[in-house]
């Protein structure tokens, strides 16, 4: 069984990555920060977690307001550093623990948290600024991660209480994973700062210490604060400290505080905190955490899951891109060449070229990209259904109440 062995709270300002990349540990302005992080590194070395579940917020680098989620869980096998405007940091891609991430995602959904899931999204300083200090050495990244992106930049955002409860559910999720894994929960963000408007530069060191005290001993009080309270007490952008409550919720009732540090060099208070769960809390029973148990026995039925997608991501992504006119015109002009250029395997190309709808479903392709392929090729949906069932189009039509066919093709010519 997997278990949570500890929690880290850490600021995620870009300055941390800036100082790390330039090796400024001997610069008097930065030495205190490096010393503070050393305490967290020591705990990581001793406790030796297998996975770092890392809670952060993206700063409109990879997630924009065209589709903004409260809780987006990374389920990818690897993550690249984001280009935030001046080129990527010189960091290798970091491995994700995709199997545990998928399990946690399924468990949280069954526990009534409506998660979003992401792949193919680079990680910005919110995640990699502190991780580069804590999880990187000359040999590369030390531990795989599971990133959880919390949307805190555009109100409405999750409440402090919701974050705390998500942490409690995260613990249930981790503890129901069958493999023996030690998981550390790393919460990033804050503490006090404001980076916009006439109040830019606001800091509140006394509130920061009170926040840390409450987080350790009385998190319930923090869960009762509104977003306006956090904005007033710590500055507008410090509201992201609600992410620390996810970590605290995952720790259970009482905790041991092993390390705390605080340094305020410029705009944002840079803090670190290391907690270990004191007593093993009761895991709430009752929730049916595997909502799909039994579905595998249904004949001819293949629920499309995170596991399904992980096994056939490139093929699904290729077919999804058929909604883009240039992509589908390249496909129509020379399907094999276009698919080869996109990196599809010969086996996957054969499935597409053969219009083998049934085997594409077995392969892990969602029907909703197959109907796009049908629209591109002028094949009606009912012919796809017939292909999946292994019958003729006429036989399929005969099973319906009326004799009609259709596709999702529109017809307006692309400009
Ligand atoms: Fe931030």
mmCIF file of C-alpha atoms and ligand atoms in Angstrom:
data_model
loop_
_atom_site.group_PDB
_atom_site.id
_atom_site.type_symbol
_atom_site.label_atom_id
_atom_site.label_comp_id
_atom_site.label_asym_id
_atom_site.label_seq_id
_atom_site.Cartn_x
_atom_site.Cartn_y
_atom_site.Cartn_z
ATOM 1 C CA UNK A 1 0.000 0.000 0.000
ATOM 2 C CA UNK A 2 1.212 3.489 -0.757
ATOM 3 C CA UNK A 3 1.375 5.985 2.080
ATOM 4 C CA UNK A 4 2.028 9.657 2.686
ATOM 5 C CA UNK A 5 5.182 10.104 4.730
ATOM 6 C CA UNK A 6 5.342 13.869 4.938
ATOM 7 C CA UNK A 7 4.489 17.259 3.570
ATOM 8 C CA UNK A 8 6.537 20.196 2.388
ATOM 9 C CA UNK A 9 5.342 23.762 2.076
ATOM 10 C CA UNK A 10 7.538 25.968 -0.055
ATOM 11 C CA UNK A 11 7.309 29.261 -1.916
ATOM 12 C CA UNK A 12 7.567 29.125 -5.685
ATOM 13 C CA UNK A 13 8.753 32.551 -6.776
ATOM 14 C CA UNK A 14 10.738 32.641 -10.031
ATOM 15 C CA UNK A 15 13.629 34.094 -8.013
ATOM 16 C CA UNK A 16 14.319 30.624 -6.561
ATOM 17 C CA UNK A 17 14.939 29.184 -10.020
ATOM 18 C CA UNK A 18 16.811 32.324 -11.039
ATOM 19 C CA UNK A 19 19.246 31.999 -8.126
ATOM 20 C CA UNK A 20 19.587 28.243 -8.631
ATOM 21 C CA UNK A 21 20.363 28.514 -12.354
ATOM 22 C CA UNK A 22 23.055 31.117 -11.686
ATOM 23 C CA UNK A 23 24.512 29.202 -8.714
ATOM 24 C CA UNK A 24 24.183 32.232 -6.432
ATOM 25 C CA UNK A 25 24.608 30.302 -3.171
ATOM 26 C CA UNK A 26 27.650 32.379 -2.233
ATOM 27 C CA UNK A 27 25.943 35.693 -2.999
ATOM 28 C CA UNK A 28 25.033 37.188 0.404
ATOM 29 C CA UNK A 29 21.607 38.149 -0.953
ATOM 30 C CA UNK A 30 20.829 34.511 -1.710
ATOM 31 C CA UNK A 31 22.842 32.486 0.812
ATOM 32 C CA UNK A 32 20.035 32.520 3.425
ATOM 33 C CA UNK A 33 17.600 31.042 0.929
ATOM 34 C CA UNK A 34 19.989 28.263 -0.094
ATOM 35 C CA UNK A 35 20.624 27.501 3.589
ATOM 36 C CA UNK A 36 16.883 27.324 4.257
ATOM 37 C CA UNK A 37 16.281 24.937 1.384
ATOM 38 C CA UNK A 38 19.111 22.741 2.651
ATOM 39 C CA UNK A 39 16.932 21.794 5.638
ATOM 40 C CA UNK A 40 14.222 20.540 3.299
ATOM 41 C CA UNK A 41 16.749 18.683 1.136
ATOM 42 C CA UNK A 42 18.069 16.938 4.240
ATOM 43 C CA UNK A 43 14.586 15.746 5.152
ATOM 44 C CA UNK A 44 14.033 14.468 1.600
ATOM 45 C CA UNK A 45 17.343 12.604 1.707
ATOM 46 C CA UNK A 46 16.459 10.957 5.009
ATOM 47 C CA UNK A 47 12.783 10.228 4.418
ATOM 48 C CA UNK A 48 13.481 9.092 0.834
ATOM 49 C CA UNK A 49 10.024 9.398 -0.737
ATOM 50 C CA UNK A 50 9.464 7.551 -4.012
ATOM 51 C CA UNK A 51 7.166 10.214 -5.497
ATOM 52 C CA UNK A 52 6.667 13.949 -4.996
ATOM 53 C CA UNK A 53 3.012 14.912 -5.353
ATOM 54 C CA UNK A 54 3.524 18.580 -6.203
ATOM 55 C CA UNK A 55 0.767 21.171 -5.880
ATOM 56 C CA UNK A 56 1.318 24.403 -7.771
ATOM 57 C CA UNK A 57 -0.378 26.987 -9.894
ATOM 58 C CA UNK A 58 0.567 27.791 -13.446
ATOM 59 C CA UNK A 59 1.050 31.515 -14.186
ATOM 60 C CA UNK A 60 -0.760 31.554 -17.561
ATOM 61 C CA UNK A 61 2.228 29.785 -19.130
ATOM 62 C CA UNK A 62 0.485 26.520 -20.043
ATOM 63 C CA UNK A 63 -3.080 27.162 -18.864
ATOM 64 C CA UNK A 64 -4.976 30.223 -20.073
ATOM 65 C CA UNK A 65 -8.452 31.556 -19.349
ATOM 66 C CA UNK A 66 -9.951 30.082 -22.518
ATOM 67 C CA UNK A 67 -10.483 26.928 -20.427
ATOM 68 C CA UNK A 68 -9.619 27.367 -16.784
ATOM 69 C CA UNK A 69 -9.906 24.546 -14.252
ATOM 70 C CA UNK A 70 -9.966 24.480 -10.455
ATOM 71 C CA UNK A 71 -7.976 21.253 -10.030
ATOM 72 C CA UNK A 72 -6.025 19.876 -13.007
ATOM 73 C CA UNK A 73 -4.031 16.706 -12.348
ATOM 74 C CA UNK A 74 -1.036 15.827 -14.520
ATOM 75 C CA UNK A 75 -1.244 12.247 -15.773
ATOM 76 C CA UNK A 76 1.665 12.365 -18.218
ATOM 77 C CA UNK A 77 4.791 10.198 -18.283
ATOM 78 C CA UNK A 78 7.095 13.223 -18.527
ATOM 79 C CA UNK A 79 6.976 17.014 -18.342
ATOM 80 C CA UNK A 80 9.115 19.696 -19.945
ATOM 81 C CA UNK A 81 9.904 23.106 -18.482
ATOM 82 C CA UNK A 82 7.674 25.864 -19.833
ATOM 83 C CA UNK A 83 8.871 28.780 -21.922
ATOM 84 C CA UNK A 84 7.569 31.752 -19.935
ATOM 85 C CA UNK A 85 8.574 34.332 -22.483
ATOM 86 C CA UNK A 86 12.347 34.302 -22.502
ATOM 87 C CA UNK A 87 13.071 30.691 -23.428
ATOM 88 C CA UNK A 88 12.932 27.543 -21.337
ATOM 89 C CA UNK A 89 15.157 27.040 -18.332
ATOM 90 C CA UNK A 90 18.001 24.666 -19.102
ATOM 91 C CA UNK A 91 16.402 21.726 -17.284
ATOM 92 C CA UNK A 92 15.850 18.141 -18.458
ATOM 93 C CA UNK A 93 12.298 16.801 -18.732
ATOM 94 C CA UNK A 94 11.032 15.426 -15.437
ATOM 95 C CA UNK A 95 9.433 11.990 -15.157
ATOM 96 C CA UNK A 96 5.839 11.678 -13.997
ATOM 97 C CA UNK A 97 4.488 8.759 -11.972
ATOM 98 C CA UNK A 98 1.610 8.247 -14.391
ATOM 99 C CA UNK A 99 0.184 5.050 -12.880
ATOM 100 C CA UNK A 100 -0.215 6.562 -9.419
ATOM 101 C CA UNK A 101 -1.520 9.796 -10.963
ATOM 102 C CA UNK A 102 -4.256 7.926 -12.823
ATOM 103 C CA UNK A 103 -5.215 6.039 -9.675
ATOM 104 C CA UNK A 104 -5.366 9.259 -7.647
ATOM 105 C CA UNK A 105 -7.438 10.902 -10.374
ATOM 106 C CA UNK A 106 -9.975 8.086 -10.425
ATOM 107 C CA UNK A 107 -10.151 7.981 -6.649
ATOM 108 C CA UNK A 108 -10.639 11.753 -6.293
ATOM 109 C CA UNK A 109 -13.419 11.723 -8.885
ATOM 110 C CA UNK A 110 -15.148 8.853 -7.078
ATOM 111 C CA UNK A 111 -14.691 10.909 -3.889
ATOM 112 C CA UNK A 112 -16.733 13.674 -5.587
ATOM 113 C CA UNK A 113 -13.917 16.044 -6.595
ATOM 114 C CA UNK A 114 -14.473 17.103 -10.199
ATOM 115 C CA UNK A 115 -10.941 16.982 -11.531
ATOM 116 C CA UNK A 116 -9.461 18.042 -14.839
ATOM 117 C CA UNK A 117 -6.591 16.012 -16.309
ATOM 118 C CA UNK A 118 -3.703 17.207 -18.417
ATOM 119 C CA UNK A 119 -0.927 15.904 -20.633
ATOM 120 C CA UNK A 120 1.362 17.705 -23.071
ATOM 121 C CA UNK A 121 1.538 20.811 -20.858
ATOM 122 C CA UNK A 122 4.943 22.164 -19.806
ATOM 123 C CA UNK A 123 5.427 23.119 -16.154
ATOM 124 C CA UNK A 124 6.273 26.705 -15.243
ATOM 125 C CA UNK A 125 8.101 28.261 -12.297
ATOM 126 C CA UNK A 126 5.181 27.542 -9.973
ATOM 127 C CA UNK A 127 6.233 23.897 -10.063
ATOM 128 C CA UNK A 128 9.844 23.771 -11.206
ATOM 129 C CA UNK A 129 11.283 26.772 -9.357
ATOM 130 C CA UNK A 130 11.213 25.055 -5.945
ATOM 131 C CA UNK A 131 11.617 21.548 -7.382
ATOM 132 C CA UNK A 132 14.893 22.476 -9.046
ATOM 133 C CA UNK A 133 16.218 23.374 -5.580
ATOM 134 C CA UNK A 134 14.822 20.251 -3.924
ATOM 135 C CA UNK A 135 14.811 17.472 -6.489
ATOM 136 C CA UNK A 136 17.676 17.998 -8.895
ATOM 137 C CA UNK A 137 21.345 17.094 -8.810
ATOM 138 C CA UNK A 138 24.096 16.603 -11.366
ATOM 139 C CA UNK A 139 22.504 13.289 -12.341
ATOM 140 C CA UNK A 140 19.185 14.933 -13.216
ATOM 141 C CA UNK A 141 15.819 14.859 -11.454
ATOM 142 C CA UNK A 142 15.889 12.575 -8.434
ATOM 143 C CA UNK A 143 12.250 11.578 -7.931
ATOM 144 C CA UNK A 144 9.256 11.362 -10.258
ATOM 145 C CA UNK A 145 6.454 13.811 -9.650
ATOM 146 C CA UNK A 146 2.699 14.079 -9.957
ATOM 147 C CA UNK A 147 1.766 17.717 -10.604
ATOM 148 C CA UNK A 148 -1.566 19.138 -9.460
ATOM 149 C CA UNK A 149 -2.315 22.529 -11.010
ATOM 150 C CA UNK A 150 -4.735 24.674 -9.012
ATOM 151 C CA UNK A 151 -6.478 27.551 -10.768
ATOM 152 C CA UNK A 152 -5.980 30.467 -8.371
ATOM 153 C CA UNK A 153 -5.473 33.331 -10.831
ATOM 154 C CA UNK A 154 -9.048 34.027 -11.933
ATOM 155 C CA UNK A 155 -11.842 34.236 -9.394
ATOM 156 C CA UNK A 156 -13.913 32.274 -8.558
ATOM 157 C CA UNK A 157 -11.287 29.890 -7.217
ATOM 158 C CA UNK A 158 -11.624 26.908 -4.830
ATOM 159 C CA UNK A 159 -12.267 27.777 -1.192
ATOM 160 C CA UNK A 160 -9.669 27.140 1.490
ATOM 161 C CA UNK A 161 -11.971 24.480 2.941
ATOM 162 C CA UNK A 162 -12.302 22.765 -0.435
ATOM 163 C CA UNK A 163 -8.522 22.601 -0.699
ATOM 164 C CA UNK A 164 -8.244 21.090 2.786
ATOM 165 C CA UNK A 165 -10.855 18.472 1.948
ATOM 166 C CA UNK A 166 -9.130 17.682 -1.319
ATOM 167 C CA UNK A 167 -6.019 16.928 0.722
ATOM 168 C CA UNK A 168 -8.009 14.544 2.929
ATOM 169 C CA UNK A 169 -9.300 12.810 -0.197
ATOM 170 C CA UNK A 170 -5.777 12.722 -1.614
ATOM 171 C CA UNK A 171 -4.712 10.721 1.402
ATOM 172 C CA UNK A 172 -7.525 8.210 0.839
ATOM 173 C CA UNK A 173 -6.501 7.996 -2.805
ATOM 174 C CA UNK A 174 -2.832 7.354 -2.048
ATOM 175 C CA UNK A 175 -3.618 4.787 0.637
ATOM 176 C CA UNK A 176 -5.773 2.769 -1.742
ATOM 177 C CA UNK A 177 -2.926 2.349 -4.270
ATOM 178 C CA UNK A 178 -1.745 -1.259 -3.970
ATOM 179 C CA UNK A 179 1.959 -0.705 -4.625
ATOM 180 C CA UNK A 180 4.286 0.047 -1.708
ATOM 181 C CA UNK A 181 5.273 3.644 -2.345
ATOM 182 C CA UNK A 182 6.318 6.483 -0.072
ATOM 183 C CA UNK A 183 4.698 9.736 -1.180
ATOM 184 C CA UNK A 184 5.666 13.244 -0.075
ATOM 185 C CA UNK A 185 3.197 16.060 -0.738
ATOM 186 C CA UNK A 186 4.867 19.297 -1.813
ATOM 187 C CA UNK A 187 2.671 22.398 -1.675
ATOM 188 C CA UNK A 188 4.043 25.512 -3.309
ATOM 189 C CA UNK A 189 3.106 29.181 -3.313
ATOM 190 C CA UNK A 190 3.183 32.426 -1.348
ATOM 191 C CA UNK A 191 3.546 33.498 1.337
ATOM 192 C CA UNK A 192 2.579 37.176 1.577
ATOM 193 C CA UNK A 193 2.935 39.180 -1.608
ATOM 194 C CA UNK A 194 1.069 41.364 -4.026
ATOM 195 C CA UNK A 195 2.322 41.989 -7.551
ATOM 196 C CA UNK A 196 -0.356 44.193 -9.057
ATOM 197 C CA UNK A 197 -1.916 47.613 -8.532
ATOM 198 C CA UNK A 198 -1.005 50.446 -6.190
ATOM 199 C CA UNK A 199 -0.594 47.922 -3.353
ATOM 200 C CA UNK A 200 2.168 46.062 -5.254
ATOM 201 C CA UNK A 201 5.013 45.151 -2.907
ATOM 202 C CA UNK A 202 2.744 44.491 0.095
ATOM 203 C CA UNK A 203 4.192 41.994 2.588
ATOM 204 C CA UNK A 204 3.018 40.868 6.018
ATOM 205 C CA UNK A 205 5.693 38.916 7.919
ATOM 206 C CA UNK A 206 3.613 38.696 11.113
ATOM 207 C CA UNK A 207 0.648 37.220 9.271
ATOM 208 C CA UNK A 208 2.983 34.806 7.487
ATOM 209 C CA UNK A 209 4.160 33.403 10.840
ATOM 210 C CA UNK A 210 0.598 33.215 12.116
ATOM 211 C CA UNK A 211 -0.445 31.425 8.949
ATOM 212 C CA UNK A 212 2.334 28.862 9.437
ATOM 213 C CA UNK A 213 1.393 28.413 13.120
ATOM 214 C CA UNK A 214 -2.250 27.856 12.236
ATOM 215 C CA UNK A 215 -1.385 25.530 9.382
ATOM 216 C CA UNK A 216 0.518 23.316 11.797
ATOM 217 C CA UNK A 217 -1.767 23.430 14.818
ATOM 218 C CA UNK A 218 -5.184 24.689 13.776
ATOM 219 C CA UNK A 219 -5.793 24.368 10.041
ATOM 220 C CA UNK A 220 -9.540 24.427 10.644
ATOM 221 C CA UNK A 221 -9.289 28.157 11.388
ATOM 222 C CA UNK A 222 -7.575 28.713 8.041
ATOM 223 C CA UNK A 223 -10.329 26.835 6.234
ATOM 224 C CA UNK A 224 -12.869 29.357 7.549
ATOM 225 C CA UNK A 225 -11.120 32.366 5.990
ATOM 226 C CA UNK A 226 -12.540 33.794 2.788
ATOM 227 C CA UNK A 227 -10.497 34.764 -0.227
ATOM 228 C CA UNK A 228 -10.978 38.405 0.786
ATOM 229 C CA UNK A 229 -9.444 37.564 4.171
ATOM 230 C CA UNK A 230 -6.364 36.067 2.526
ATOM 231 C CA UNK A 231 -6.064 39.026 0.147
ATOM 232 C CA UNK A 232 -6.360 41.498 3.022
ATOM 233 C CA UNK A 233 -3.976 39.669 5.354
ATOM 234 C CA UNK A 234 -1.263 38.596 2.922
ATOM 235 C CA UNK A 235 -1.713 40.556 -0.303
ATOM 236 C CA UNK A 236 -3.716 39.684 -3.383
ATOM 237 C CA UNK A 237 -1.486 37.007 -4.923
ATOM 238 C CA UNK A 238 -0.842 35.341 -1.555
ATOM 239 C CA UNK A 239 -4.272 33.775 -1.842
ATOM 240 C CA UNK A 240 -2.367 30.911 -3.493
ATOM 241 C CA UNK A 241 -1.379 29.732 -0.003
ATOM 242 C CA UNK A 242 -4.710 27.895 0.037
ATOM 243 C CA UNK A 243 -2.691 25.257 -1.870
ATOM 244 C CA UNK A 244 -0.761 24.584 1.354
ATOM 245 C CA UNK A 245 -4.071 23.469 2.875
ATOM 246 C CA UNK A 246 -4.218 20.596 0.375
ATOM 247 C CA UNK A 247 -0.902 19.365 1.755
ATOM 248 C CA UNK A 248 -2.091 19.909 5.332
ATOM 249 C CA UNK A 249 -5.330 18.007 4.683
ATOM 250 C CA UNK A 250 -3.298 15.071 3.401
ATOM 251 C CA UNK A 251 -1.270 14.975 6.631
ATOM 252 C CA UNK A 252 -4.262 14.098 8.850
ATOM 253 C CA UNK A 253 -5.172 15.355 12.312
ATOM 254 C CA UNK A 254 -1.916 16.157 14.080
ATOM 255 C CA UNK A 255 1.535 16.733 12.663
ATOM 256 C CA UNK A 256 5.130 17.083 13.755
ATOM 257 C CA UNK A 257 6.852 20.239 12.512
ATOM 258 C CA UNK A 258 10.410 19.333 11.508
ATOM 259 C CA UNK A 259 11.616 22.427 9.733
ATOM 260 C CA UNK A 260 10.541 26.010 9.159
ATOM 261 C CA UNK A 261 12.315 28.918 7.508
ATOM 262 C CA UNK A 262 11.418 32.394 6.318
ATOM 263 C CA UNK A 263 13.294 34.870 4.149
ATOM 264 C CA UNK A 264 12.019 38.031 2.486
ATOM 265 C CA UNK A 265 14.575 39.264 -0.054
ATOM 266 C CA UNK A 266 12.351 41.143 -2.470
ATOM 267 C CA UNK A 267 8.665 40.949 -3.412
ATOM 268 C CA UNK A 268 7.615 37.594 -1.976
ATOM 269 C CA UNK A 269 8.250 35.958 1.354
ATOM 270 C CA UNK A 270 10.167 32.733 0.699
ATOM 271 C CA UNK A 271 9.201 30.151 3.300
ATOM 272 C CA UNK A 272 9.778 26.460 3.800
ATOM 273 C CA UNK A 273 7.994 24.053 6.112
ATOM 274 C CA UNK A 274 8.352 20.312 6.616
ATOM 275 C CA UNK A 275 5.649 18.289 8.379
ATOM 276 C CA UNK A 276 5.244 14.636 9.172
ATOM 277 C CA UNK A 277 1.922 13.020 10.086
ATOM 278 C CA UNK A 278 1.896 12.228 13.809
ATOM 279 C CA UNK A 279 -0.790 9.613 14.006
ATOM 280 C CA UNK A 280 -2.194 7.582 11.205
ATOM 281 C CA UNK A 281 -5.734 8.935 10.792
ATOM 282 C CA UNK A 282 -8.637 6.661 10.108
ATOM 283 C CA UNK A 283 -9.236 6.403 6.421
ATOM 284 C CA UNK A 284 -12.916 7.107 5.881
ATOM 285 C CA UNK A 285 -14.563 4.001 4.532
ATOM 286 C CA UNK A 286 -17.760 3.875 2.573
ATOM 287 C CA UNK A 287 -16.967 5.774 -0.582
ATOM 288 C CA UNK A 288 -16.970 3.506 -3.605
ATOM 289 C CA UNK A 289 -13.580 4.550 -4.890
ATOM 290 C CA UNK A 290 -13.645 2.303 -7.950
ATOM 291 C CA UNK A 291 -16.709 3.438 -9.853
ATOM 292 C CA UNK A 292 -15.898 1.206 -12.819
ATOM 293 C CA UNK A 293 -15.560 -2.046 -10.879
ATOM 294 C CA UNK A 294 -17.564 -4.655 -12.789
ATOM 295 C CA UNK A 295 -17.772 -2.702 -16.055
ATOM 296 C CA UNK A 296 -15.040 -4.887 -17.529
ATOM 297 C CA UNK A 297 -17.551 -7.763 -17.643
ATOM 298 C CA UNK A 298 -19.885 -5.913 -20.035
ATOM 299 C CA UNK A 299 -19.557 -7.387 -23.493
ATOM 300 C CA UNK A 300 -18.486 -5.123 -26.363
ATOM 301 C CA UNK A 301 -18.006 -2.186 -23.996
ATOM 302 C CA UNK A 302 -14.729 -0.338 -23.410
ATOM 303 C CA UNK A 303 -14.995 2.614 -20.992
ATOM 304 C CA UNK A 304 -12.584 5.321 -22.118
ATOM 305 C CA UNK A 305 -10.302 5.882 -19.122
ATOM 306 C CA UNK A 306 -7.052 7.635 -18.304
ATOM 307 C CA UNK A 307 -5.369 4.243 -18.758
ATOM 308 C CA UNK A 308 -6.987 3.813 -22.181
ATOM 309 C CA UNK A 309 -5.776 7.227 -23.279
ATOM 310 C CA UNK A 310 -2.275 6.637 -21.931
ATOM 311 C CA UNK A 311 -1.992 3.536 -24.105
ATOM 312 C CA UNK A 312 -3.045 5.282 -27.323
ATOM 313 C CA UNK A 313 -2.417 8.980 -26.776
ATOM 314 C CA UNK A 314 -0.586 9.738 -30.028
ATOM 315 C CA UNK A 315 -3.223 8.089 -32.203
ATOM 316 C CA UNK A 316 -6.076 9.849 -30.402
ATOM 317 C CA UNK A 317 -4.220 13.163 -30.614
ATOM 318 C CA UNK A 318 -3.521 12.719 -34.329
ATOM 319 C CA UNK A 319 -7.166 12.003 -35.108
ATOM 320 C CA UNK A 320 -8.318 14.853 -32.884
ATOM 321 C CA UNK A 321 -6.202 17.288 -34.896
ATOM 322 C CA UNK A 322 -8.395 16.493 -37.924
ATOM 323 C CA UNK A 323 -10.571 19.374 -36.671
ATOM 324 C CA UNK A 324 -7.807 21.645 -38.037
ATOM 325 C CA UNK A 325 -8.249 22.236 -41.801
ATOM 326 C CA UNK A 326 -4.513 22.216 -42.641
ATOM 327 C CA UNK A 327 -3.973 18.965 -40.759
ATOM 328 C CA UNK A 328 -6.865 17.165 -42.430
ATOM 329 C CA UNK A 329 -5.895 18.436 -45.881
ATOM 330 C CA UNK A 330 -2.390 17.022 -45.397
ATOM 331 C CA UNK A 331 -3.978 13.743 -44.276
ATOM 332 C CA UNK A 332 -6.295 13.606 -47.308
ATOM 333 C CA UNK A 333 -3.487 14.481 -49.729
ATOM 334 C CA UNK A 334 -1.269 11.578 -48.621
ATOM 335 C CA UNK A 335 -2.518 9.738 -45.530
ATOM 336 C CA UNK A 336 0.488 7.452 -45.059
ATOM 337 C CA UNK A 337 3.025 10.243 -45.507
ATOM 338 C CA UNK A 338 1.111 12.584 -43.214
ATOM 339 C CA UNK A 339 0.810 9.967 -40.482
ATOM 340 C CA UNK A 340 4.471 9.007 -40.804
ATOM 341 C CA UNK A 341 5.484 12.660 -40.533
ATOM 342 C CA UNK A 342 3.427 12.891 -37.326
ATOM 343 C CA UNK A 343 5.220 9.911 -35.832
ATOM 344 C CA UNK A 344 2.378 7.377 -35.858
ATOM 345 C CA UNK A 345 3.575 3.775 -35.767
ATOM 346 C CA UNK A 346 3.077 1.592 -38.873
ATOM 347 C CA UNK A 347 0.589 -0.547 -36.917
ATOM 348 C CA UNK A 348 -1.532 2.476 -36.004
ATOM 349 C CA UNK A 349 -1.335 3.779 -39.572
ATOM 350 C CA UNK A 350 -2.669 0.446 -40.842
ATOM 351 C CA UNK A 351 -5.673 0.677 -38.507
ATOM 352 C CA UNK A 352 -6.511 4.103 -39.946
ATOM 353 C CA UNK A 353 -5.827 3.194 -43.578
ATOM 354 C CA UNK A 354 -7.947 0.025 -43.225
ATOM 355 C CA UNK A 355 -10.804 2.000 -41.581
ATOM 356 C CA UNK A 356 -10.671 -0.772 -38.994
ATOM 357 C CA UNK A 357 -13.152 0.834 -36.598
ATOM 358 C CA UNK A 358 -13.460 -2.189 -34.327
ATOM 359 C CA UNK A 359 -9.737 -2.616 -33.815
ATOM 360 C CA UNK A 360 -9.274 1.117 -33.333
ATOM 361 C CA UNK A 361 -11.736 0.919 -30.428
ATOM 362 C CA UNK A 362 -9.868 -2.105 -29.060
ATOM 363 C CA UNK A 363 -6.652 -0.142 -29.520
ATOM 364 C CA UNK A 364 -7.969 2.602 -27.213
ATOM 365 C CA UNK A 365 -9.259 5.231 -29.629
ATOM 366 C CA UNK A 366 -12.276 7.213 -28.453
ATOM 367 C CA UNK A 367 -15.290 7.038 -30.739
ATOM 368 C CA UNK A 368 -15.451 10.837 -30.790
ATOM 369 C CA UNK A 369 -12.286 11.133 -32.853
ATOM 370 C CA UNK A 370 -13.415 8.253 -35.082
ATOM 371 C CA UNK A 371 -16.476 10.244 -36.079
ATOM 372 C CA UNK A 372 -14.140 13.096 -37.030
ATOM 373 C CA UNK A 373 -12.160 10.712 -39.207
ATOM 374 C CA UNK A 374 -15.479 9.602 -40.695
ATOM 375 C CA UNK A 375 -16.441 13.213 -41.418
ATOM 376 C CA UNK A 376 -13.089 13.815 -43.131
ATOM 377 C CA UNK A 377 -13.465 10.681 -45.246
ATOM 378 C CA UNK A 378 -17.165 11.160 -46.007
ATOM 379 C CA UNK A 379 -18.129 8.033 -44.066
ATOM 380 C CA UNK A 380 -21.431 8.259 -42.167
ATOM 381 C CA UNK A 381 -21.547 7.519 -38.451
ATOM 382 C CA UNK A 382 -23.747 4.478 -39.013
ATOM 383 C CA UNK A 383 -21.045 2.895 -41.176
ATOM 384 C CA UNK A 384 -18.619 3.328 -38.267
ATOM 385 C CA UNK A 385 -21.111 1.732 -35.858
ATOM 386 C CA UNK A 386 -21.569 -1.132 -38.312
ATOM 387 C CA UNK A 387 -17.799 -1.562 -38.622
ATOM 388 C CA UNK A 388 -17.403 -1.680 -34.845
ATOM 389 C CA UNK A 389 -20.154 -4.305 -34.596
ATOM 390 C CA UNK A 390 -18.781 -6.334 -37.527
ATOM 391 C CA UNK A 391 -21.950 -6.014 -39.651
ATOM 392 C CA UNK A 392 -22.781 -4.244 -42.912
ATOM 393 C CA UNK A 393 -24.144 -0.700 -43.111
ATOM 394 C CA UNK A 394 -27.452 -2.080 -44.393
ATOM 395 C CA UNK A 395 -27.689 -4.462 -41.458
ATOM 396 C CA UNK A 396 -26.924 -1.579 -39.073
ATOM 397 C CA UNK A 397 -29.567 0.665 -40.636
ATOM 398 C CA UNK A 398 -32.095 -2.149 -40.342
ATOM 399 C CA UNK A 399 -31.646 -2.130 -36.542
ATOM 400 C CA UNK A 400 -32.860 1.511 -36.336
ATOM 401 C CA UNK A 401 -36.381 2.904 -36.409
ATOM 402 C CA UNK A 402 -35.730 5.031 -39.496
ATOM 403 C CA UNK A 403 -33.426 4.597 -42.461
ATOM 404 C CA UNK A 404 -31.125 7.597 -42.118
ATOM 405 C CA UNK A 405 -27.384 8.221 -42.109
ATOM 406 C CA UNK A 406 -25.405 11.262 -40.960
ATOM 407 C CA UNK A 407 -21.924 12.589 -40.136
ATOM 408 C CA UNK A 408 -20.546 15.468 -38.030
ATOM 409 C CA UNK A 409 -19.195 17.180 -41.184
ATOM 410 C CA UNK A 410 -20.358 20.784 -41.594
ATOM 411 C CA UNK A 411 -19.686 21.738 -45.131
ATOM 412 C CA UNK A 412 -18.461 25.328 -45.040
ATOM 413 C CA UNK A 413 -15.223 25.553 -46.990
ATOM 414 C CA UNK A 414 -12.178 26.517 -44.900
ATOM 415 C CA UNK A 415 -10.735 29.924 -45.709
HETATM 416 FE FE1 LIG B 1 2.467 31.973 -7.750
#
